[in-house]
């Protein structure tokens, strides 16, 4: 007997795909993929109620390994189309996934403006410290002097301090977790989906094939859950300090959160008092003639 989704909520099967995963053995994408599905199922978000947006990168191959609405866009451009979809249909839960290469190079402008605009979406950074899909080039977040495939002597540039940069933009939700901790990733993703505006999640991701400096074992040994230590996520100064200081330990969990800032949609004067969404409002217009101009 088939039990209708409405009475029970979705199951992991509803988010499954027949496509076979092609990530390397031990890749952190497997854990993140599982945590994303688990989050949506545990929050009783059905596939038609969510939109999962992917940038280009190894993580982007997740876009056809899941059920539901998904979009796979151009390198570094995941935030604009995720934000656009959310603003058109605010009823959707929208998550955008990007790698450290794209998000902190081509896509960095979008990240800056997403935080200052406070778009109500979740952004998940797959942070494996290199361009994995293109066989291990150094990204802006690769540790300085780390030998990589195309830079055996290390790169001459300084490593971008991504967390200090994010905190300099006055974000309203910042979390960090790692790809080996499915329970913590699920918790963080759930909290991010409940956030009022732009939620930034840094997932430190093992890339056993090309990242030989942040291995699964190293992350396992260095990551420490802030929640167990009673960290107050309302304390911006402390959160920034914990986020930036990673030499001895890497603090994970919800680093900073505030819910008193209206998001982009809430600030739009023409949307105030509206009970319908923009997609519902355009439905009544017949665009057949207009579309003919483009075929
Ligand atoms: Fe994962 Fe790295 Fe392999 Fe890409 S190259 S699939 S990130 S382990
Ligand atoms: Mg990467």
PDB file of C-alpha atoms and ligand atoms in Angstrom:
ATOM      1  CA  UNK A   1       0.000   0.000   0.000  1.00  0.00           C
ATOM      2  CA  UNK A   2       1.312   3.469  -0.863  1.00  0.00           C
ATOM      3  CA  UNK A   3       0.993   5.956   1.957  1.00  0.00           C
ATOM      4  CA  UNK A   4       0.355   9.495   0.647  1.00  0.00           C
ATOM      5  CA  UNK A   5       3.195  11.975   1.269  1.00  0.00           C
ATOM      6  CA  UNK A   6       0.846  14.484   2.879  1.00  0.00           C
ATOM      7  CA  UNK A   7       0.091  12.228   5.844  1.00  0.00           C
ATOM      8  CA  UNK A   8       3.601  11.063   6.627  1.00  0.00           C
ATOM      9  CA  UNK A   9       5.981  13.559   5.118  1.00  0.00           C
ATOM     10  CA  UNK A  10       8.692  12.689   2.622  1.00  0.00           C
ATOM     11  CA  UNK A  11      11.142   9.835   3.026  1.00  0.00           C
ATOM     12  CA  UNK A  12      14.765   9.456   1.933  1.00  0.00           C
ATOM     13  CA  UNK A  13      13.415   7.513  -1.040  1.00  0.00           C
ATOM     14  CA  UNK A  14      11.542  10.586  -2.245  1.00  0.00           C
ATOM     15  CA  UNK A  15      14.893  12.370  -2.591  1.00  0.00           C
ATOM     16  CA  UNK A  16      16.719   9.463  -4.175  1.00  0.00           C
ATOM     17  CA  UNK A  17      17.850   9.317  -7.789  1.00  0.00           C
ATOM     18  CA  UNK A  18      18.677   6.400 -10.047  1.00  0.00           C
ATOM     19  CA  UNK A  19      21.898   8.110 -11.136  1.00  0.00           C
ATOM     20  CA  UNK A  20      25.084   6.611  -9.793  1.00  0.00           C
ATOM     21  CA  UNK A  21      27.450   8.760  -7.711  1.00  0.00           C
ATOM     22  CA  UNK A  22      30.818   9.297  -9.377  1.00  0.00           C
ATOM     23  CA  UNK A  23      32.690  10.985  -6.537  1.00  0.00           C
ATOM     24  CA  UNK A  24      36.031   9.455  -5.494  1.00  0.00           C
ATOM     25  CA  UNK A  25      36.141   6.975  -2.628  1.00  0.00           C
ATOM     26  CA  UNK A  26      36.123   8.851   0.670  1.00  0.00           C
ATOM     27  CA  UNK A  27      34.920  12.128  -0.847  1.00  0.00           C
ATOM     28  CA  UNK A  28      33.126  14.423   1.603  1.00  0.00           C
ATOM     29  CA  UNK A  29      30.342  14.929  -0.908  1.00  0.00           C
ATOM     30  CA  UNK A  30      28.808  11.606   0.150  1.00  0.00           C
ATOM     31  CA  UNK A  31      28.310  12.856   3.699  1.00  0.00           C
ATOM     32  CA  UNK A  32      26.969  16.237   2.618  1.00  0.00           C
ATOM     33  CA  UNK A  33      24.594  14.566   0.135  1.00  0.00           C
ATOM     34  CA  UNK A  34      23.229  12.381   2.936  1.00  0.00           C
ATOM     35  CA  UNK A  35      22.903  15.286   5.363  1.00  0.00           C
ATOM     36  CA  UNK A  36      20.999  17.391   2.822  1.00  0.00           C
ATOM     37  CA  UNK A  37      18.469  14.617   2.186  1.00  0.00           C
ATOM     38  CA  UNK A  38      18.154  13.877   5.883  1.00  0.00           C
ATOM     39  CA  UNK A  39      17.571  17.560   6.657  1.00  0.00           C
ATOM     40  CA  UNK A  40      14.762  17.889   4.141  1.00  0.00           C
ATOM     41  CA  UNK A  41      13.121  14.651   5.277  1.00  0.00           C
ATOM     42  CA  UNK A  42      13.356  15.465   8.987  1.00  0.00           C
ATOM     43  CA  UNK A  43      11.925  18.945   8.333  1.00  0.00           C
ATOM     44  CA  UNK A  44       9.090  17.321   6.376  1.00  0.00           C
ATOM     45  CA  UNK A  45       9.915  19.398   3.308  1.00  0.00           C
ATOM     46  CA  UNK A  46       8.634  17.539   0.257  1.00  0.00           C
ATOM     47  CA  UNK A  47      10.621  17.620  -3.007  1.00  0.00           C
ATOM     48  CA  UNK A  48       8.147  20.065  -4.598  1.00  0.00           C
ATOM     49  CA  UNK A  49       8.637  22.515  -1.725  1.00  0.00           C
ATOM     50  CA  UNK A  50      12.406  22.927  -2.108  1.00  0.00           C
ATOM     51  CA  UNK A  51      14.816  24.100  -4.773  1.00  0.00           C
ATOM     52  CA  UNK A  52      18.417  22.922  -4.652  1.00  0.00           C
ATOM     53  CA  UNK A  53      20.807  25.031  -6.728  1.00  0.00           C
ATOM     54  CA  UNK A  54      24.314  23.920  -7.689  1.00  0.00           C
ATOM     55  CA  UNK A  55      27.417  25.671  -8.912  1.00  0.00           C
ATOM     56  CA  UNK A  56      30.043  23.946 -11.078  1.00  0.00           C
ATOM     57  CA  UNK A  57      32.432  21.649  -9.238  1.00  0.00           C
ATOM     58  CA  UNK A  58      32.572  18.097  -7.922  1.00  0.00           C
ATOM     59  CA  UNK A  59      29.747  18.999  -5.545  1.00  0.00           C
ATOM     60  CA  UNK A  60      27.698  20.181  -8.532  1.00  0.00           C
ATOM     61  CA  UNK A  61      27.441  16.581  -9.669  1.00  0.00           C
ATOM     62  CA  UNK A  62      25.014  16.175  -6.779  1.00  0.00           C
ATOM     63  CA  UNK A  63      22.411  18.018  -8.837  1.00  0.00           C
ATOM     64  CA  UNK A  64      21.261  14.826 -10.574  1.00  0.00           C
ATOM     65  CA  UNK A  65      21.820  12.520  -7.599  1.00  0.00           C
ATOM     66  CA  UNK A  66      18.737  13.834  -5.797  1.00  0.00           C
ATOM     67  CA  UNK A  67      15.017  13.999  -6.401  1.00  0.00           C
ATOM     68  CA  UNK A  68      13.013  17.226  -6.418  1.00  0.00           C
ATOM     69  CA  UNK A  69      13.611  20.597  -8.081  1.00  0.00           C
ATOM     70  CA  UNK A  70      17.263  21.239  -8.882  1.00  0.00           C
ATOM     71  CA  UNK A  71      19.221  23.716 -10.967  1.00  0.00           C
ATOM     72  CA  UNK A  72      22.851  23.455 -12.058  1.00  0.00           C
ATOM     73  CA  UNK A  73      24.268  26.764 -13.250  1.00  0.00           C
ATOM     74  CA  UNK A  74      27.491  28.395 -14.373  1.00  0.00           C
ATOM     75  CA  UNK A  75      30.728  28.568 -12.404  1.00  0.00           C
ATOM     76  CA  UNK A  76      30.513  31.064  -9.566  1.00  0.00           C
ATOM     77  CA  UNK A  77      26.913  32.036 -10.365  1.00  0.00           C
ATOM     78  CA  UNK A  78      24.804  29.889  -8.098  1.00  0.00           C
ATOM     79  CA  UNK A  79      23.761  32.706  -5.759  1.00  0.00           C
ATOM     80  CA  UNK A  80      22.075  34.929  -8.387  1.00  0.00           C
ATOM     81  CA  UNK A  81      19.797  32.213  -9.725  1.00  0.00           C
ATOM     82  CA  UNK A  82      19.043  30.802  -6.288  1.00  0.00           C
ATOM     83  CA  UNK A  83      18.160  34.263  -4.970  1.00  0.00           C
ATOM     84  CA  UNK A  84      16.086  35.028  -8.079  1.00  0.00           C
ATOM     85  CA  UNK A  85      14.080  31.821  -7.683  1.00  0.00           C
ATOM     86  CA  UNK A  86      13.465  32.532  -4.003  1.00  0.00           C
ATOM     87  CA  UNK A  87      12.280  36.082  -4.648  1.00  0.00           C
ATOM     88  CA  UNK A  88       9.952  34.873  -7.406  1.00  0.00           C
ATOM     89  CA  UNK A  89       8.490  32.170  -5.200  1.00  0.00           C
ATOM     90  CA  UNK A  90       9.199  32.859  -1.509  1.00  0.00           C
ATOM     91  CA  UNK A  91       7.221  29.756  -0.525  1.00  0.00           C
ATOM     92  CA  UNK A  92      10.089  27.548  -1.744  1.00  0.00           C
ATOM     93  CA  UNK A  93      12.926  26.566   0.564  1.00  0.00           C
ATOM     94  CA  UNK A  94      16.002  27.458  -1.460  1.00  0.00           C
ATOM     95  CA  UNK A  95      19.512  26.168  -0.905  1.00  0.00           C
ATOM     96  CA  UNK A  96      22.549  27.129  -2.974  1.00  0.00           C
ATOM     97  CA  UNK A  97      25.692  24.989  -3.032  1.00  0.00           C
ATOM     98  CA  UNK A  98      29.074  26.257  -4.215  1.00  0.00           C
ATOM     99  CA  UNK A  99      32.710  25.263  -3.932  1.00  0.00           C
ATOM    100  CA  UNK A 100      35.572  27.278  -2.442  1.00  0.00           C
ATOM    101  CA  UNK A 101      37.124  27.809  -5.879  1.00  0.00           C
ATOM    102  CA  UNK A 102      34.072  29.364  -7.511  1.00  0.00           C
ATOM    103  CA  UNK A 103      32.653  31.113  -4.464  1.00  0.00           C
ATOM    104  CA  UNK A 104      35.857  32.924  -3.468  1.00  0.00           C
ATOM    105  CA  UNK A 105      37.021  33.841  -6.992  1.00  0.00           C
ATOM    106  CA  UNK A 106      34.520  34.322  -9.836  1.00  0.00           C
ATOM    107  CA  UNK A 107      31.559  34.251  -7.475  1.00  0.00           C
ATOM    108  CA  UNK A 108      32.924  36.401  -4.667  1.00  0.00           C
ATOM    109  CA  UNK A 109      30.972  39.484  -5.745  1.00  0.00           C
ATOM    110  CA  UNK A 110      27.733  37.515  -5.570  1.00  0.00           C
ATOM    111  CA  UNK A 111      28.606  36.324  -2.079  1.00  0.00           C
ATOM    112  CA  UNK A 112      29.308  39.872  -0.907  1.00  0.00           C
ATOM    113  CA  UNK A 113      26.030  41.178  -2.270  1.00  0.00           C
ATOM    114  CA  UNK A 114      24.022  38.202  -1.035  1.00  0.00           C
ATOM    115  CA  UNK A 115      25.127  38.973   2.512  1.00  0.00           C
ATOM    116  CA  UNK A 116      24.512  42.715   2.249  1.00  0.00           C
ATOM    117  CA  UNK A 117      21.189  42.112   0.464  1.00  0.00           C
ATOM    118  CA  UNK A 118      20.209  39.495   3.026  1.00  0.00           C
ATOM    119  CA  UNK A 119      18.489  37.202   0.538  1.00  0.00           C
ATOM    120  CA  UNK A 120      16.454  34.569   2.409  1.00  0.00           C
ATOM    121  CA  UNK A 121      18.379  31.534   1.146  1.00  0.00           C
ATOM    122  CA  UNK A 122      20.858  29.038   2.566  1.00  0.00           C
ATOM    123  CA  UNK A 123      24.333  29.019   1.058  1.00  0.00           C
ATOM    124  CA  UNK A 124      26.443  25.907   1.589  1.00  0.00           C
ATOM    125  CA  UNK A 125      30.159  26.234   0.904  1.00  0.00           C
ATOM    126  CA  UNK A 126      31.731  22.910  -0.066  1.00  0.00           C
ATOM    127  CA  UNK A 127      35.141  23.873   1.236  1.00  0.00           C
ATOM    128  CA  UNK A 128      37.711  21.304   0.148  1.00  0.00           C
ATOM    129  CA  UNK A 129      40.470  23.876  -0.310  1.00  0.00           C
ATOM    130  CA  UNK A 130      41.048  23.282  -4.004  1.00  0.00           C
ATOM    131  CA  UNK A 131      39.476  22.995  -7.437  1.00  0.00           C
ATOM    132  CA  UNK A 132      38.753  19.264  -7.258  1.00  0.00           C
ATOM    133  CA  UNK A 133      36.790  18.854 -10.475  1.00  0.00           C
ATOM    134  CA  UNK A 134      39.658  20.175 -12.587  1.00  0.00           C
ATOM    135  CA  UNK A 135      42.203  17.913 -10.842  1.00  0.00           C
ATOM    136  CA  UNK A 136      43.468  19.841  -7.878  1.00  0.00           C
ATOM    137  CA  UNK A 137      44.481  23.403  -8.648  1.00  0.00           C
ATOM    138  CA  UNK A 138      44.985  25.787  -5.718  1.00  0.00           C
ATOM    139  CA  UNK A 139      41.969  27.935  -4.867  1.00  0.00           C
ATOM    140  CA  UNK A 140      41.948  31.202  -2.930  1.00  0.00           C
ATOM    141  CA  UNK A 141      41.448  29.096   0.212  1.00  0.00           C
ATOM    142  CA  UNK A 142      44.325  26.655  -0.367  1.00  0.00           C
ATOM    143  CA  UNK A 143      46.970  26.946   2.325  1.00  0.00           C
ATOM    144  CA  UNK A 144      49.895  29.099   1.127  1.00  0.00           C
ATOM    145  CA  UNK A 145      52.940  27.107  -0.024  1.00  0.00           C
ATOM    146  CA  UNK A 146      50.910  23.902  -0.198  1.00  0.00           C
ATOM    147  CA  UNK A 147      52.123  21.927  -3.231  1.00  0.00           C
ATOM    148  CA  UNK A 148      49.260  21.271  -5.605  1.00  0.00           C
ATOM    149  CA  UNK A 149      49.079  19.546  -8.981  1.00  0.00           C
ATOM    150  CA  UNK A 150      49.606  22.677 -11.057  1.00  0.00           C
ATOM    151  CA  UNK A 151      51.752  24.474  -8.491  1.00  0.00           C
ATOM    152  CA  UNK A 152      54.233  21.941  -7.069  1.00  0.00           C
ATOM    153  CA  UNK A 153      56.121  24.721  -5.270  1.00  0.00           C
ATOM    154  CA  UNK A 154      52.979  26.231  -3.808  1.00  0.00           C
ATOM    155  CA  UNK A 155      51.317  29.410  -5.046  1.00  0.00           C
ATOM    156  CA  UNK A 156      52.798  32.849  -4.363  1.00  0.00           C
ATOM    157  CA  UNK A 157      49.521  34.429  -3.258  1.00  0.00           C
ATOM    158  CA  UNK A 158      48.358  34.715   0.333  1.00  0.00           C
ATOM    159  CA  UNK A 159      45.499  32.437   1.431  1.00  0.00           C
ATOM    160  CA  UNK A 160      42.244  34.341   1.733  1.00  0.00           C
ATOM    161  CA  UNK A 161      40.976  34.327   5.292  1.00  0.00           C
ATOM    162  CA  UNK A 162      37.458  33.357   4.281  1.00  0.00           C
ATOM    163  CA  UNK A 163      35.835  33.497   7.705  1.00  0.00           C
ATOM    164  CA  UNK A 164      37.339  36.889   8.575  1.00  0.00           C
ATOM    165  CA  UNK A 165      36.097  38.109   5.207  1.00  0.00           C
ATOM    166  CA  UNK A 166      32.575  36.768   5.811  1.00  0.00           C
ATOM    167  CA  UNK A 167      32.414  38.332   9.278  1.00  0.00           C
ATOM    168  CA  UNK A 168      33.590  41.684   7.871  1.00  0.00           C
ATOM    169  CA  UNK A 169      30.338  41.776   5.867  1.00  0.00           C
ATOM    170  CA  UNK A 170      28.176  41.660   9.011  1.00  0.00           C
ATOM    171  CA  UNK A 171      26.350  38.417   8.251  1.00  0.00           C
ATOM    172  CA  UNK A 172      23.331  37.284  10.256  1.00  0.00           C
ATOM    173  CA  UNK A 173      23.961  33.526  10.226  1.00  0.00           C
ATOM    174  CA  UNK A 174      27.348  31.811  10.072  1.00  0.00           C
ATOM    175  CA  UNK A 175      27.991  28.154  10.799  1.00  0.00           C
ATOM    176  CA  UNK A 176      30.822  25.727  10.230  1.00  0.00           C
ATOM    177  CA  UNK A 177      30.706  21.975  10.175  1.00  0.00           C
ATOM    178  CA  UNK A 178      32.567  19.143   8.438  1.00  0.00           C
ATOM    179  CA  UNK A 179      31.706  16.454   5.965  1.00  0.00           C
ATOM    180  CA  UNK A 180      32.359  13.576   8.363  1.00  0.00           C
ATOM    181  CA  UNK A 181      29.744  14.678  10.887  1.00  0.00           C
ATOM    182  CA  UNK A 182      26.354  13.969   9.340  1.00  0.00           C
ATOM    183  CA  UNK A 183      24.458  14.636  12.580  1.00  0.00           C
ATOM    184  CA  UNK A 184      25.994  18.079  13.025  1.00  0.00           C
ATOM    185  CA  UNK A 185      25.599  18.967   9.344  1.00  0.00           C
ATOM    186  CA  UNK A 186      21.921  18.011   9.567  1.00  0.00           C
ATOM    187  CA  UNK A 187      21.417  20.142  12.678  1.00  0.00           C
ATOM    188  CA  UNK A 188      23.174  23.148  11.137  1.00  0.00           C
ATOM    189  CA  UNK A 189      21.291  22.835   7.838  1.00  0.00           C
ATOM    190  CA  UNK A 190      17.971  22.669   9.671  1.00  0.00           C
ATOM    191  CA  UNK A 191      18.749  25.804  11.690  1.00  0.00           C
ATOM    192  CA  UNK A 192      19.900  27.584   8.529  1.00  0.00           C
ATOM    193  CA  UNK A 193      16.629  26.736   6.779  1.00  0.00           C
ATOM    194  CA  UNK A 194      14.743  28.317   9.682  1.00  0.00           C
ATOM    195  CA  UNK A 195      16.834  31.504   9.467  1.00  0.00           C
ATOM    196  CA  UNK A 196      15.121  34.698   8.382  1.00  0.00           C
ATOM    197  CA  UNK A 197      17.735  35.794   5.825  1.00  0.00           C
ATOM    198  CA  UNK A 198      20.997  34.730   4.244  1.00  0.00           C
ATOM    199  CA  UNK A 199      22.590  31.783   6.019  1.00  0.00           C
ATOM    200  CA  UNK A 200      26.251  30.996   5.332  1.00  0.00           C
ATOM    201  CA  UNK A 201      27.455  27.471   6.122  1.00  0.00           C
ATOM    202  CA  UNK A 202      31.103  26.547   5.679  1.00  0.00           C
ATOM    203  CA  UNK A 203      31.365  22.771   5.322  1.00  0.00           C
ATOM    204  CA  UNK A 204      34.967  21.637   5.574  1.00  0.00           C
ATOM    205  CA  UNK A 205      35.022  18.842   3.083  1.00  0.00           C
ATOM    206  CA  UNK A 206      37.498  16.025   2.737  1.00  0.00           C
ATOM    207  CA  UNK A 207      38.933  15.669  -0.789  1.00  0.00           C
ATOM    208  CA  UNK A 208      41.197  12.644  -0.383  1.00  0.00           C
ATOM    209  CA  UNK A 209      42.284  12.769  -4.015  1.00  0.00           C
ATOM    210  CA  UNK A 210      43.729  16.294  -4.140  1.00  0.00           C
ATOM    211  CA  UNK A 211      43.682  17.905  -0.704  1.00  0.00           C
ATOM    212  CA  UNK A 212      46.523  16.366   1.266  1.00  0.00           C
ATOM    213  CA  UNK A 213      46.573  19.080   3.942  1.00  0.00           C
ATOM    214  CA  UNK A 214      43.026  18.884   5.357  1.00  0.00           C
ATOM    215  CA  UNK A 215      42.326  15.174   5.477  1.00  0.00           C
ATOM    216  CA  UNK A 216      39.310  13.502   6.997  1.00  0.00           C
ATOM    217  CA  UNK A 217      41.471  12.384   9.929  1.00  0.00           C
ATOM    218  CA  UNK A 218      42.835  15.875  10.533  1.00  0.00           C
ATOM    219  CA  UNK A 219      39.326  17.341  10.468  1.00  0.00           C
ATOM    220  CA  UNK A 220      38.090  14.613  12.795  1.00  0.00           C
ATOM    221  CA  UNK A 221      40.840  15.400  15.283  1.00  0.00           C
ATOM    222  CA  UNK A 222      40.666  19.205  15.100  1.00  0.00           C
ATOM    223  CA  UNK A 223      36.949  19.927  14.859  1.00  0.00           C
ATOM    224  CA  UNK A 224      35.258  20.723  18.163  1.00  0.00           C
ATOM    225  CA  UNK A 225      31.525  21.263  18.608  1.00  0.00           C
ATOM    226  CA  UNK A 226      30.781  24.683  20.091  1.00  0.00           C
ATOM    227  CA  UNK A 227      27.389  23.650  21.351  1.00  0.00           C
ATOM    228  CA  UNK A 228      28.907  21.302  23.889  1.00  0.00           C
ATOM    229  CA  UNK A 229      30.847  24.285  25.248  1.00  0.00           C
ATOM    230  CA  UNK A 230      27.846  26.566  25.705  1.00  0.00           C
ATOM    231  CA  UNK A 231      28.890  29.095  23.043  1.00  0.00           C
ATOM    232  CA  UNK A 232      26.483  32.040  22.769  1.00  0.00           C
ATOM    233  CA  UNK A 233      25.798  32.544  19.018  1.00  0.00           C
ATOM    234  CA  UNK A 234      24.599  36.108  19.683  1.00  0.00           C
ATOM    235  CA  UNK A 235      28.158  37.162  20.580  1.00  0.00           C
ATOM    236  CA  UNK A 236      29.530  38.537  17.291  1.00  0.00           C
ATOM    237  CA  UNK A 237      33.039  39.315  18.569  1.00  0.00           C
ATOM    238  CA  UNK A 238      33.541  35.895  20.115  1.00  0.00           C
ATOM    239  CA  UNK A 239      32.052  34.154  17.069  1.00  0.00           C
ATOM    240  CA  UNK A 240      34.459  35.937  14.743  1.00  0.00           C
ATOM    241  CA  UNK A 241      37.382  35.079  16.986  1.00  0.00           C
ATOM    242  CA  UNK A 242      36.401  31.395  17.078  1.00  0.00           C
ATOM    243  CA  UNK A 243      35.815  31.330  13.337  1.00  0.00           C
ATOM    244  CA  UNK A 244      39.196  32.803  12.486  1.00  0.00           C
ATOM    245  CA  UNK A 245      41.421  31.019  14.988  1.00  0.00           C
ATOM    246  CA  UNK A 246      41.826  27.544  13.568  1.00  0.00           C
ATOM    247  CA  UNK A 247      45.486  26.834  14.322  1.00  0.00           C
ATOM    248  CA  UNK A 248      44.907  24.548  17.288  1.00  0.00           C
ATOM    249  CA  UNK A 249      41.265  23.630  16.875  1.00  0.00           C
ATOM    250  CA  UNK A 250      38.432  24.273  14.468  1.00  0.00           C
ATOM    251  CA  UNK A 251      35.243  25.409  16.154  1.00  0.00           C
ATOM    252  CA  UNK A 252      32.153  23.960  14.531  1.00  0.00           C
ATOM    253  CA  UNK A 253      28.422  24.471  14.964  1.00  0.00           C
ATOM    254  CA  UNK A 254      26.440  27.689  14.806  1.00  0.00           C
ATOM    255  CA  UNK A 255      29.006  30.433  15.274  1.00  0.00           C
ATOM    256  CA  UNK A 256      26.751  33.458  14.917  1.00  0.00           C
ATOM    257  CA  UNK A 257      23.055  34.115  14.479  1.00  0.00           C
ATOM    258  CA  UNK A 258      20.696  37.068  14.753  1.00  0.00           C
ATOM    259  CA  UNK A 259      17.073  37.151  13.657  1.00  0.00           C
ATOM    260  CA  UNK A 260      16.167  40.814  14.092  1.00  0.00           C
ATOM    261  CA  UNK A 261      17.167  42.012  10.612  1.00  0.00           C
ATOM    262  CA  UNK A 262      14.423  41.951   7.931  1.00  0.00           C
ATOM    263  CA  UNK A 263      15.439  40.036   4.829  1.00  0.00           C
ATOM    264  CA  UNK A 264      15.503  41.397   1.269  1.00  0.00           C
ATOM    265  CA  UNK A 265      11.944  40.328   0.450  1.00  0.00           C
ATOM    266  CA  UNK A 266      10.546  41.776   3.663  1.00  0.00           C
ATOM    267  CA  UNK A 267      12.198  45.118   2.857  1.00  0.00           C
ATOM    268  CA  UNK A 268      10.662  45.409  -0.619  1.00  0.00           C
ATOM    269  CA  UNK A 269       8.015  48.117  -0.403  1.00  0.00           C
ATOM    270  CA  UNK A 270       5.912  46.797  -3.362  1.00  0.00           C
ATOM    271  CA  UNK A 271       5.648  43.381  -1.682  1.00  0.00           C
ATOM    272  CA  UNK A 272       4.359  44.663   1.597  1.00  0.00           C
ATOM    273  CA  UNK A 273       0.823  43.542   2.426  1.00  0.00           C
ATOM    274  CA  UNK A 274       0.776  41.056  -0.499  1.00  0.00           C
ATOM    275  CA  UNK A 275      -0.508  37.579   0.230  1.00  0.00           C
ATOM    276  CA  UNK A 276       0.368  36.222  -3.212  1.00  0.00           C
ATOM    277  CA  UNK A 277       3.836  35.515  -4.577  1.00  0.00           C
ATOM    278  CA  UNK A 278       5.261  37.017  -7.804  1.00  0.00           C
ATOM    279  CA  UNK A 279       4.971  33.647  -9.611  1.00  0.00           C
ATOM    280  CA  UNK A 280       1.292  33.405  -8.673  1.00  0.00           C
ATOM    281  CA  UNK A 281       0.703  36.933  -9.920  1.00  0.00           C
ATOM    282  CA  UNK A 282       2.266  36.388 -13.365  1.00  0.00           C
ATOM    283  CA  UNK A 283       0.362  33.154 -13.903  1.00  0.00           C
ATOM    284  CA  UNK A 284      -2.728  35.062 -15.035  1.00  0.00           C
ATOM    285  CA  UNK A 285      -0.877  36.703 -17.946  1.00  0.00           C
ATOM    286  CA  UNK A 286      -0.807  34.867 -21.244  1.00  0.00           C
ATOM    287  CA  UNK A 287       2.754  35.089 -22.526  1.00  0.00           C
ATOM    288  CA  UNK A 288       2.265  32.847 -25.564  1.00  0.00           C
ATOM    289  CA  UNK A 289       2.687  35.703 -28.056  1.00  0.00           C
ATOM    290  CA  UNK A 290       5.720  37.022 -26.262  1.00  0.00           C
ATOM    291  CA  UNK A 291       7.365  33.580 -26.229  1.00  0.00           C
ATOM    292  CA  UNK A 292       6.838  33.214 -29.994  1.00  0.00           C
ATOM    293  CA  UNK A 293       9.313  36.041 -30.497  1.00  0.00           C
ATOM    294  CA  UNK A 294      12.054  33.824 -29.063  1.00  0.00           C
ATOM    295  CA  UNK A 295      11.395  30.593 -30.959  1.00  0.00           C
TER     296      UNK A 295
HETATM  297 FE1  LIG B   1      35.586  14.504  -4.079  1.00  0.00          FE
HETATM  298 FE2  LIG B   1      38.001  15.533  -4.405  1.00  0.00          FE
HETATM  299 FE3  LIG B   1      37.260  13.384  -5.816  1.00  0.00          FE
HETATM  300 FE4  LIG B   1      36.192  15.762  -6.314  1.00  0.00          FE
HETATM  301  S1  LIG B   1      38.320  15.194  -6.606  1.00  0.00           S
HETATM  302  S2  LIG B   1      35.090  13.822  -6.168  1.00  0.00           S
HETATM  303  S3  LIG B   1      36.072  16.671  -4.260  1.00  0.00           S
HETATM  304  S4  LIG B   1      37.534  13.503  -3.596  1.00  0.00           S
HETATM  305 MG1  LIG B   2      36.837  23.132  -3.953  1.00  0.00          MG
END
